[in-house]
XYZ file of C-alpha atoms in Angstrom:
665
model
C -78.015 -74.912 61.366
C -76.779 -71.429 62.270
C -75.108 -70.139 65.435
C -73.988 -66.866 66.985
C -70.483 -65.699 67.816
C -69.756 -63.213 70.580
C -66.949 -61.724 72.645
C -66.947 -61.604 76.419
C -64.593 -59.447 78.525
C -63.663 -61.134 81.780
C -60.538 -61.217 83.943
C -58.940 -58.610 81.685
C -59.258 -60.642 78.483
C -61.570 -60.783 75.487
C -62.697 -64.346 74.745
C -64.563 -65.546 71.643
C -67.488 -67.909 72.244
C -70.064 -69.771 70.156
C -73.708 -70.129 71.147
C -76.869 -71.720 69.806
C -78.959 -69.670 72.260
C -77.580 -66.121 72.836
C -80.077 -65.253 75.578
C -78.781 -68.092 77.780
C -75.223 -66.791 77.421
C -76.285 -63.193 78.112
C -77.979 -64.167 81.366
C -75.128 -66.450 82.380
C -72.373 -63.876 81.875
C -74.176 -60.641 82.668
C -76.665 -61.501 85.397
C -76.377 -63.282 88.710
C -79.539 -65.381 88.595
C -78.733 -67.960 85.955
C -75.146 -68.433 87.095
C -76.316 -69.029 90.674
C -78.927 -71.549 89.579
C -76.366 -73.260 87.379
C -73.866 -73.374 90.259
C -76.405 -75.157 92.466
C -77.068 -77.683 89.715
C -73.326 -78.051 89.201
C -72.926 -79.089 92.824
C -75.822 -81.536 92.523
C -74.115 -83.237 89.585
C -71.400 -84.372 91.985
C -68.540 -84.283 89.507
C -65.104 -83.272 90.707
C -63.537 -80.364 88.894
C -60.414 -82.332 88.053
C -62.510 -84.879 86.175
C -63.472 -82.485 83.409
C -61.885 -79.618 81.545
C -63.133 -76.108 82.262
C -62.091 -72.795 80.826
C -60.647 -70.250 83.223
C -63.484 -67.863 82.373
C -66.173 -70.368 83.401
C -64.353 -71.096 86.666
C -64.246 -67.345 87.380
C -67.923 -66.927 86.540
C -69.027 -69.758 88.808
C -66.746 -68.300 91.470
C -68.692 -65.039 91.342
C -66.593 -63.072 88.826
C -68.955 -61.104 86.593
C -68.267 -60.173 82.963
C -67.560 -56.479 82.473
C -68.875 -56.306 78.905
C -69.869 -58.331 75.886
C -70.183 -57.957 72.125
C -72.607 -60.084 70.127
C -72.350 -60.305 66.352
C -75.777 -59.171 65.216
C -76.460 -62.022 62.792
C -76.479 -65.803 63.142
C -73.997 -67.389 60.721
C -73.613 -70.985 59.445
C -72.389 -73.315 62.180
C -69.190 -74.188 60.323
C -68.319 -70.500 59.939
C -69.064 -69.848 63.613
C -66.806 -72.697 64.776
C -64.014 -71.605 62.447
C -64.337 -67.961 63.557
C -63.720 -68.951 67.180
C -60.745 -71.085 66.100
C -59.261 -68.163 64.160
C -59.705 -65.850 67.147
C -57.836 -68.317 69.390
C -55.089 -68.812 66.795
C -54.624 -65.041 66.549
C -53.940 -64.914 70.290
C -56.478 -62.167 70.898
C -55.682 -60.978 74.412
C -56.745 -57.385 74.993
C -55.470 -55.360 77.920
C -57.749 -52.319 77.601
C -59.822 -53.375 80.608
C -63.508 -52.812 80.006
C -62.864 -51.070 76.709
C -65.467 -51.347 73.986
C -63.209 -49.908 71.272
C -62.758 -51.120 67.734
C -59.843 -53.469 68.551
C -61.626 -56.698 69.569
C -64.628 -55.995 67.329
C -62.406 -55.443 64.310
C -60.619 -58.732 64.870
C -63.917 -60.611 65.332
C -65.172 -59.171 62.039
C -61.917 -60.245 60.388
C -62.249 -63.778 61.776
C -65.813 -64.125 60.501
C -64.851 -62.780 57.094
C -61.869 -65.148 56.889
C -64.096 -68.101 57.851
C -66.477 -67.223 55.015
C -63.631 -66.890 52.532
C -62.292 -70.313 53.507
C -65.748 -71.789 53.022
C -65.545 -70.536 49.455
C -62.165 -72.209 49.005
C -59.813 -69.309 49.802
C -56.529 -70.270 51.499
C -56.048 -69.912 55.217
C -54.676 -66.551 56.304
C -54.043 -64.712 59.538
C -56.870 -62.268 60.252
C -55.987 -58.633 60.925
C -57.775 -55.430 61.852
C -57.846 -54.150 58.298
C -60.373 -56.798 57.285
C -62.975 -55.188 59.551
C -63.307 -52.273 57.150
C -64.747 -54.623 54.533
C -67.320 -56.136 56.878
C -70.820 -54.898 56.185
C -72.240 -56.324 59.410
C -72.408 -54.226 62.551
C -72.006 -55.267 66.163
C -73.940 -54.161 69.206
C -73.275 -54.103 72.865
C -74.423 -57.101 74.776
C -75.672 -55.899 78.145
C -78.829 -55.709 80.156
C -81.572 -53.373 79.072
C -82.029 -50.136 81.020
C -85.321 -51.362 82.392
C -83.584 -54.349 83.985
C -81.162 -52.047 85.794
C -84.020 -50.448 87.650
C -85.245 -53.730 88.979
C -88.473 -55.628 88.459
C -91.668 -56.149 90.381
C -91.742 -59.130 92.795
C -94.076 -61.213 90.638
C -92.080 -61.136 87.406
C -88.851 -61.488 89.410
C -90.060 -64.688 91.035
C -91.216 -66.022 87.647
C -87.833 -65.209 86.138
C -86.088 -66.977 89.036
C -88.260 -70.061 88.564
C -87.507 -70.055 84.830
C -83.778 -69.881 85.525
C -83.964 -72.727 88.032
C -85.961 -74.810 85.546
C -83.389 -74.181 82.826
C -80.536 -75.125 85.177
C -82.398 -78.313 86.155
C -82.970 -79.128 82.471
C -79.273 -78.560 81.746
C -78.405 -80.936 84.592
C -80.802 -83.562 83.245
C -79.409 -83.162 79.728
C -75.844 -83.544 80.998
C -76.683 -86.762 82.823
C -78.639 -88.216 79.896
C -75.918 -87.334 77.388
C -72.947 -88.473 79.464
C -70.716 -90.580 77.234
C -72.802 -89.891 74.116
C -71.936 -88.464 70.701
C -75.231 -87.465 69.068
C -76.394 -85.257 66.256
C -78.703 -82.424 67.297
C -81.815 -84.298 66.126
C -80.737 -87.405 68.059
C -80.064 -85.377 71.204
C -83.526 -83.818 70.924
C -85.057 -87.295 70.518
C -83.202 -88.522 73.612
C -84.308 -85.486 75.660
C -87.841 -85.348 74.274
C -90.142 -83.977 76.979
C -87.295 -83.277 79.408
C -87.324 -79.512 78.875
C -89.363 -76.850 77.144
C -86.189 -75.298 75.716
C -83.821 -78.146 74.838
C -81.528 -75.799 72.903
C -81.193 -73.527 75.935
C -80.505 -76.499 78.214
C -77.765 -77.751 75.878
C -76.193 -74.299 75.658
C -76.142 -73.845 79.448
C -74.686 -77.342 79.889
C -71.913 -76.371 77.476
C -71.188 -73.148 79.415
C -70.708 -75.304 82.512
C -68.500 -77.779 80.597
C -70.989 -80.545 81.270
C -70.957 -81.300 77.550
C -69.429 -79.929 74.364
C -71.149 -78.625 71.228
C -69.243 -78.826 67.974
C -69.859 -79.264 64.278
C -70.546 -82.781 63.023
C -68.209 -82.045 60.089
C -65.392 -79.571 60.675
C -62.076 -78.418 59.259
C -59.088 -80.687 59.802
C -56.558 -79.189 62.158
C -53.532 -77.687 60.441
C -54.985 -77.855 56.925
C -54.429 -75.031 54.469
C -58.075 -74.916 53.453
C -61.128 -75.213 55.631
C -62.905 -77.201 52.952
C -60.631 -80.126 53.750
C -63.037 -81.487 56.323
C -63.266 -84.398 58.710
C -66.336 -86.040 60.220
C -66.167 -85.594 63.989
C -68.507 -88.548 64.527
C -66.806 -91.308 62.507
C -63.369 -89.797 61.841
C -63.575 -90.045 58.033
C -61.625 -87.447 56.063
C -62.018 -85.416 52.896
C -62.222 -88.528 50.678
C -65.679 -89.234 52.135
C -66.953 -85.651 51.987
C -69.658 -84.691 49.475
C -71.132 -81.239 49.023
C -74.723 -80.368 48.177
C -76.850 -77.241 48.293
C -78.176 -76.979 51.851
C -81.499 -75.351 52.708
C -80.436 -74.945 56.358
C -77.296 -72.863 55.824
C -77.936 -71.611 52.288
C -74.691 -72.769 50.673
C -72.814 -75.844 49.400
C -72.528 -77.853 52.605
C -70.259 -80.880 53.164
C -71.693 -84.139 54.501
C -70.023 -87.468 55.332
C -70.942 -90.439 53.152
C -69.028 -92.975 55.286
C -71.506 -92.895 58.189
C -74.588 -91.879 56.205
C -76.526 -94.965 57.356
C -76.357 -93.609 60.926
C -77.908 -90.261 59.984
C -76.550 -87.363 57.935
C -73.469 -85.808 59.532
C -72.921 -82.466 57.826
C -71.048 -79.209 58.177
C -74.013 -77.215 59.459
C -75.199 -79.953 61.842
C -74.494 -79.852 65.557
C -72.689 -82.743 67.283
C -73.285 -83.049 71.035
C -70.465 -84.692 73.019
C -71.271 -85.690 76.591
C -68.862 -85.845 79.515
C -66.470 -88.816 79.749
C -67.102 -91.520 82.324
C -65.350 -90.799 85.662
C -62.308 -92.943 86.406
C -62.874 -96.153 88.365
C -60.805 -97.088 91.419
C -57.957 -99.445 90.548
C -58.154 -103.005 91.852
C -61.024 -104.801 93.537
C -61.787 -107.650 95.860
C -60.389 -110.987 94.627
C -62.632 -112.398 91.920
C -64.399 -115.697 92.581
C -63.882 -117.530 89.292
C -65.305 -120.804 90.613
C -68.915 -119.621 90.236
C -68.399 -119.244 86.496
C -67.314 -122.904 86.120
C -64.395 -122.160 83.829
C -62.011 -124.788 82.486
C -58.314 -124.575 83.491
C -57.426 -122.856 80.201
C -60.309 -120.400 80.514
C -59.479 -119.596 84.136
C -55.791 -118.940 83.396
C -56.619 -116.532 80.550
C -59.332 -114.791 82.561
C -56.992 -114.212 85.502
C -54.458 -112.565 83.174
C -57.136 -110.320 81.676
C -58.502 -109.425 85.137
C -55.055 -108.404 86.332
C -54.725 -106.154 83.267
C -58.073 -104.344 83.522
C -57.853 -103.831 87.291
C -54.316 -102.445 87.225
C -53.807 -98.665 87.534
C -54.056 -96.694 84.302
C -51.107 -97.354 82.033
C -49.930 -96.470 78.551
C -50.892 -99.858 77.082
C -54.706 -100.055 77.010
C -55.284 -103.095 74.765
C -55.332 -106.766 75.759
C -55.740 -109.608 73.256
C -57.647 -112.739 74.243
C -56.629 -115.220 71.535
C -58.965 -118.184 71.935
C -59.867 -120.993 69.544
C -63.374 -121.212 68.118
C -65.691 -122.729 70.696
C -63.317 -121.939 73.585
C -66.089 -120.209 75.510
C -64.953 -116.610 75.076
C -68.323 -115.312 76.238
C -68.024 -117.145 79.562
C -64.486 -115.797 79.994
C -65.608 -112.173 79.794
C -68.232 -112.573 82.530
C -65.723 -112.103 85.414
C -64.261 -109.075 83.603
C -67.664 -107.433 83.244
C -68.440 -108.266 86.870
C -65.218 -106.555 88.006
C -66.268 -103.331 86.278
C -69.837 -103.444 87.597
C -68.681 -104.034 91.185
C -66.537 -100.870 90.976
C -69.519 -98.857 89.698
C -68.532 -98.745 86.034
C -70.105 -99.546 82.681
C -69.062 -102.259 80.225
C -69.514 -102.501 76.469
C -69.561 -105.739 74.484
C -69.416 -104.971 70.766
C -69.345 -107.286 67.787
C -69.497 -106.559 64.044
C -72.548 -108.686 63.239
C -76.158 -108.226 64.240
C -76.790 -111.994 64.396
C -74.131 -112.405 67.080
C -75.554 -109.509 69.116
C -78.998 -111.091 69.114
C -77.555 -114.474 70.142
C -75.508 -112.963 72.982
C -78.386 -110.941 74.442
C -80.132 -113.724 76.437
C -76.805 -115.135 77.652
C -75.699 -111.772 79.032
C -79.056 -111.207 80.726
C -78.967 -114.664 82.349
C -75.416 -114.096 83.607
C -76.244 -110.652 85.063
C -79.939 -110.712 86.019
C -79.679 -107.644 88.278
C -77.831 -105.418 85.799
C -79.470 -103.062 83.308
C -78.629 -104.486 79.869
C -79.112 -102.412 76.718
C -78.914 -104.099 73.310
C -78.251 -101.869 70.293
C -78.407 -102.677 66.588
C -80.221 -101.302 63.574
C -83.897 -101.075 64.529
C -83.322 -101.736 68.250
C -86.111 -100.564 70.565
C -83.547 -99.602 73.249
C -81.883 -96.981 71.075
C -81.892 -94.163 73.679
C -81.669 -96.234 76.853
C -78.628 -96.347 79.123
C -77.434 -99.380 81.025
C -74.613 -100.865 83.051
C -73.943 -103.351 80.260
C -74.303 -102.335 76.627
C -74.349 -104.984 73.906
C -74.016 -103.460 70.433
C -72.922 -103.822 66.855
C -69.741 -101.880 66.126
C -71.625 -99.342 63.973
C -73.630 -98.240 67.023
C -70.422 -97.139 68.766
C -70.412 -93.958 66.683
C -73.099 -92.627 69.030
C -70.814 -92.869 72.085
C -67.954 -90.720 73.346
C -65.579 -91.839 76.136
C -68.492 -93.663 77.738
C -67.332 -97.114 78.851
C -64.906 -98.250 81.541
C -64.341 -101.513 79.660
C -64.717 -102.013 75.914
C -64.792 -105.593 74.631
C -64.555 -106.096 70.866
C -65.598 -109.642 69.964
C -64.660 -111.152 66.589
C -62.457 -108.176 65.776
C -61.273 -109.841 62.546
C -64.809 -110.164 61.175
C -66.424 -108.081 58.442
C -67.197 -105.193 58.539
C -65.009 -104.228 61.539
C -61.809 -105.713 60.131
C -60.096 -103.238 57.836
C -62.588 -100.412 58.444
C -60.855 -97.350 59.983
C -64.234 -95.760 60.703
C -65.300 -98.588 63.033
C -61.890 -98.714 64.713
C -62.185 -94.956 65.336
C -65.666 -95.445 66.795
C -64.443 -98.204 69.132
C -61.520 -96.085 70.366
C -63.781 -93.047 70.811
C -66.330 -95.000 72.877
C -63.717 -96.049 75.450
C -63.168 -93.792 78.483
C -59.674 -92.238 78.694
C -58.797 -94.583 81.559
C -60.638 -97.603 80.162
C -58.966 -100.757 78.812
C -59.991 -102.371 75.539
C -60.225 -106.175 75.337
C -59.857 -107.753 71.884
C -61.353 -111.217 71.312
C -60.615 -113.443 68.337
C -59.854 -116.984 67.263
C -58.030 -115.678 64.206
C -56.463 -112.294 65.050
C -55.116 -110.185 62.169
C -51.477 -110.891 61.314
C -50.296 -107.571 62.763
C -51.849 -108.320 66.163
C -50.345 -111.818 66.146
C -46.950 -110.303 65.388
C -47.252 -107.734 68.187
C -48.311 -110.449 70.642
C -45.340 -112.670 69.757
C -42.945 -109.738 70.131
C -44.297 -108.942 73.586
C -45.656 -105.583 72.421
C -49.299 -106.516 73.085
C -50.415 -108.034 76.423
C -52.345 -111.195 75.651
C -53.511 -114.610 76.787
C -53.973 -117.634 74.547
C -56.672 -120.284 74.993
C -55.709 -123.215 72.718
C -58.514 -125.603 73.667
C -62.288 -125.633 73.825
C -64.152 -125.648 77.112
C -64.850 -129.420 76.819
C -61.057 -130.008 76.559
C -61.181 -132.153 73.415
C -58.885 -131.383 70.441
C -60.142 -129.302 67.539
C -61.338 -131.368 64.543
C -58.632 -131.414 61.868
C -60.084 -130.893 58.358
C -59.661 -133.424 55.569
C -59.510 -132.628 51.865
C -62.056 -133.991 49.398
C -61.118 -133.508 45.764
C -64.279 -132.343 44.058
C -65.174 -130.258 40.994
C -66.103 -126.622 41.436
C -69.596 -125.662 42.562
C -70.277 -124.191 39.131
C -69.583 -127.577 37.503
C -71.628 -129.446 40.098
C -74.609 -127.216 39.413
C -74.111 -127.559 35.698
C -73.931 -131.391 35.920
C -76.809 -131.493 38.447
C -75.021 -134.225 40.394
C -72.495 -134.745 43.190
C -69.295 -136.860 43.055
C -69.527 -140.204 44.837
C -66.903 -139.332 47.458
C -68.816 -136.220 48.512
C -72.133 -138.044 48.426
C -70.741 -140.814 50.647
C -69.443 -138.322 53.193
C -72.789 -136.504 53.292
C -74.678 -139.779 53.843
C -72.324 -140.737 56.677
C -72.883 -137.370 58.401
C -76.649 -137.755 58.102
C -76.524 -141.342 59.388
C -74.708 -140.268 62.539
C -77.441 -137.692 63.216
C -75.461 -134.549 62.445
C -76.761 -131.308 61.028
C -74.726 -129.957 58.138
C -73.229 -126.576 57.297
C -72.579 -126.378 53.538
C -70.492 -123.292 52.759
C -70.225 -121.840 49.250
C -68.375 -118.742 48.070
C -71.059 -116.878 46.162
C -74.534 -115.786 47.165
C -75.944 -116.696 43.721
C -74.924 -120.331 44.338
C -76.790 -120.732 47.633
C -80.302 -121.525 46.405
C -79.220 -123.626 43.383
C -77.010 -125.772 45.640
C -79.822 -126.190 48.183
C -82.113 -127.308 45.351
C -79.510 -129.778 44.074
C -79.017 -131.280 47.547
C -82.771 -131.744 47.982
C -82.923 -133.636 44.713
C -79.853 -135.807 45.318
C -80.306 -136.568 49.038
C -84.119 -136.868 48.884
C -84.472 -134.605 51.951
C -86.827 -131.642 52.172
C -85.368 -130.101 55.363
C -82.678 -128.290 53.376
C -82.556 -124.492 53.113
C -80.203 -121.811 51.896
C -79.495 -118.372 53.325
C -77.148 -115.439 52.857
C -76.694 -111.802 53.795
C -79.349 -110.863 51.213
C -81.976 -113.243 52.578
C -84.726 -111.337 54.447
C -85.661 -114.589 56.233
C -82.133 -115.377 57.433
C -82.911 -114.919 61.129
C -85.902 -117.270 60.907
C -83.914 -119.926 59.035
C -81.036 -119.767 61.518
C -83.545 -120.133 64.361
C -85.091 -123.185 62.689
C -81.609 -124.608 62.105
C -80.865 -124.263 65.816
C -84.060 -126.137 66.700
C -83.211 -128.913 64.166
C -86.177 -128.134 61.916
C -83.607 -127.632 59.142
C -81.171 -130.499 58.670
C -78.824 -128.989 56.092
C -78.153 -125.271 55.687
C -76.361 -123.952 52.609
C -74.818 -120.576 53.332
C -71.907 -118.196 52.842
C -69.340 -116.800 55.268
C -72.154 -114.762 56.840
C -72.613 -117.751 59.197
C -68.949 -118.551 59.749
C -69.289 -117.100 63.255
C -71.759 -116.869 66.070
C -73.920 -119.934 65.289
C -73.512 -123.014 67.484
C -75.184 -126.336 66.632
C -74.660 -129.173 69.168
C -74.017 -131.941 66.605
C -72.792 -130.632 63.290
C -70.443 -131.387 60.395
C -68.963 -128.816 58.039
C -68.465 -129.007 54.266
C -66.661 -126.105 52.613
C -67.176 -126.224 48.850
C -64.722 -124.433 46.567
C -62.338 -124.338 49.532
C -59.565 -123.576 47.041
C -61.271 -120.342 45.958
C -59.679 -116.942 46.490
C -62.480 -115.698 48.748
C -61.636 -118.233 51.466
C -58.467 -117.226 53.328
C -56.896 -118.919 56.340
C -59.023 -117.030 58.862
C -62.341 -117.794 57.156
C -61.441 -121.488 56.728
C -60.546 -121.755 60.434
C -63.773 -119.995 61.417
C -65.957 -122.201 59.219
C -64.177 -125.342 60.443
C -64.905 -124.108 63.954
C -68.620 -124.760 63.509
C -67.946 -128.495 64.089
C -67.182 -130.230 67.383
C -68.353 -127.383 69.631
C -70.495 -129.491 71.962
C -69.156 -131.694 74.731
C -71.690 -134.349 73.627
C -70.223 -134.349 70.095
C -66.657 -132.983 70.264
C -65.445 -134.910 67.197
C -67.401 -133.259 64.409
C -66.192 -133.719 60.842
C -64.767 -130.975 58.634
C -64.069 -131.282 54.895
C -62.289 -128.858 52.585
C -63.830 -129.660 49.203
C -61.998 -128.434 46.103
C -59.912 -129.306 43.097
C -56.568 -128.654 44.781
C -54.826 -127.916 48.039
C -54.023 -124.218 48.515
C -51.782 -122.231 50.842
C -54.815 -121.036 52.737
C -55.955 -124.603 53.388
C -52.473 -125.669 54.468
C -52.200 -122.644 56.769
C -55.632 -123.338 58.273
C -54.750 -126.984 58.999
C -51.401 -125.881 60.460
C -53.213 -123.322 62.649
C -55.619 -125.961 64.023
C -52.892 -128.542 64.609
C -50.727 -125.908 66.287
C -53.449 -125.060 68.792
C -53.983 -128.762 69.542
C -50.249 -129.174 70.094
C -50.082 -126.200 72.503
C -53.116 -127.494 74.410
C -51.469 -130.916 74.755
C -48.184 -129.465 76.030
C -49.983 -127.379 78.658
C -51.974 -130.362 79.875
C -55.353 -128.939 78.943
C -56.552 -131.938 76.892
C -58.434 -134.722 78.601
C -58.629 -136.828 75.425
C -56.210 -136.812 72.500
C -58.500 -138.538 70.004
C -60.344 -136.304 67.556
C -62.243 -136.420 64.296
C -59.065 -137.320 62.438
C -59.470 -140.925 63.682
C -62.564 -141.441 61.542
C -62.332 -138.673 58.943
C -58.769 -139.425 57.882
C -59.209 -143.225 57.901
C -62.335 -142.821 55.821
C -60.484 -140.682 53.286
C -57.551 -143.125 53.093
C -59.867 -146.035 52.441
C -61.129 -144.170 49.372
C -57.639 -143.177 48.195
C -58.537 -139.505 48.711
C -56.070 -136.783 49.701
C -55.824 -136.205 53.461
C-alpha cells in the first residue's frame, strides 16, 4: 500500500501528516463543510475529550481555526516510507515561524525526510535530515489549496450535493469509529468489518483518523531508537526483527518486510495498514454489593471471588494483575461469573481467553446460560462471529491480536497451557487487548514458577482455592512400576499389575483417560487395549486427529469407554466418573504441571469425588514427587482452613490396593 505525506500550516506551525485519502484531508483543513459535518458527528459520538488523545492542530480545526496553507507531496510513496518521513519531521523539530510562508524551508525539509526514509529502507544508517538534501530530490511539490473555481462559489444544486456527500462521509467515519472501537485490524480486515457501511471506506477511515477517533499506522514499522529502519517490529503481535522476512512486494514495488510470527492471522507487512480503534472508556470504580448467593459458590470459592471483586472494582492502580490460584476442578468458571457481572453492570465489556480451542467451545454454552441477556461473541479459528461485537467475548488467545485496549476486564484461563505459556507474542496480545484502566485476572491450577514466587513474596495480589467445589480432597496418585510404552507395544501385552488396575476401574463403572507422551503411540496403544481388554469402545486422539472434537463429544456421552490421548486433553475435559492412567510418567515430556493437570481429570464430580490416578513408569522422578507434593499440599491447606467436609480420598483404596501387590506407593 502507498500513502501521501503533506505539510499543513496552522497556528503558526508547519505540521507533517500522513493520509491514505488526500482529498479528505484537503477538505477538512481548507474548507468549512467537512470540518463542520465532522464536528457534528464528533458530538454525536459522545466521547469526552479527556478520554482520547488529540493533536493541538485538530482541536484548533474543530474549534474553527482554518489552515492558512498546505503542501502536498505530488506522489504517493510506500506506506513505510510515509510513516518514517513523518517521524523524521517530528524528530527534526520542524517548527516554522514564517507565518503563511510558502518558501523553500518546510518543503526542503520534507523532501529531505522522504529521501532519508528511502535511504533507510535500502539499509542506510539513520541520519538527521537537513535542507541540503532537498537539492537531490527529483520530485516537486505543489500548493494544496482550493481551485480558483471553488473560490467563486458554486450553484445551489452542486453545493447541496457536496454538503450531502460531506455529511455522508462524516456519518460513515462515525460508524467506522464505533465499529472499530477496541480493534486492531489490517486494512483488509477493517474493510471486511465495514463492508457495505460506506461507499468510500478509505475516506471514512482517514476522516476518523483526523478526528482522533482511530489511528492508522503501518502493520510492520521501524523500532523506536534503532539505528536502521530495517530493524522492524510487528505492531500487531509485537514480534521483532528475528521474525521479519523480506520478499519482493507487488504493492510497494520493493523488498518488503512481513512478520512470520503471526502469519496464521493474516500477513502483517511493512506496506500494510493497521487500523487501531479507540480504547474503551474508563468504568466507574466500585458498584453495588455483589450477591454471591445466587451463584451457589462453596466457602472457598466465595472467599476467593470476594478478594478478586474487591481488586477489579477498586480505583485504577499501578498493579493490574490478580492471580486466582485454584486446584483443578475447583470451579474456576463459576468463580468468574460474579466478576463478569460486575463489569457488565457498570456498562463495560469482559474478555475470557484461553489458549485452546476445545476449552473455548466447552465454555461457550456455560457462559450463555449464566448470562442469557448478554451479547456473547465466541472467537476461534473459523468462528462465524469473527466481526461481531459483544458484552462478553470468549476467545482463544491468538484472536486477541485483533483487539486494542478493548476490554474492561481480561480473564486469561489456563495461562500455563500451550501455546500461551512461554509465547511473548500471545502475552503481548493479551496486554494489548486490555483497556488502560482494565485489570487482568490470571487463572491457573499450576501457575508458572515466577508467578508463584511473586505471589508468595506479596508482589502479586492473589487468592488461593485449595479444594474442589464438592469439598472432597484431591485424589493422590499412586505409582505403578511398568515398562515403557515402547516395550509394551513391542511385547503386545500389559503387565499384570496394570491389567488388574484397569479391570478394577472398569468394574466400578469408570471411564478411563490413558495418557501417553507421543502422538505416534496413541493409535497403537488403543489397538493393544482393545485386544487385551476385549472392549471395542476404545479410541485414540491427539492434536493431529481431525476427528478429535467428535471423539471427545462421544467420550463425554459415554459412547467411548477408554480414550488414549496426549497432553492435548490434560485440560478442559470433565467426565463425571473417571480414572486416570499416565503411561511413561517418568518421561521428560511430563513435568510437574502436566502431571498435576492430567491427575486433575479424576474425582471432579461430587457423585464420584474419589477417582483413581496412577503414575505408570519404570521409576519415580522429581516431577512425580513434586506433583504428589503439590496435591498433598493443597489438601493440607484445605483441611487447615476448614474447607473439607470429608477427609477420605482415593488413597484409601488406591494405596491399599498397591500395598497388597507389593507395588511402590
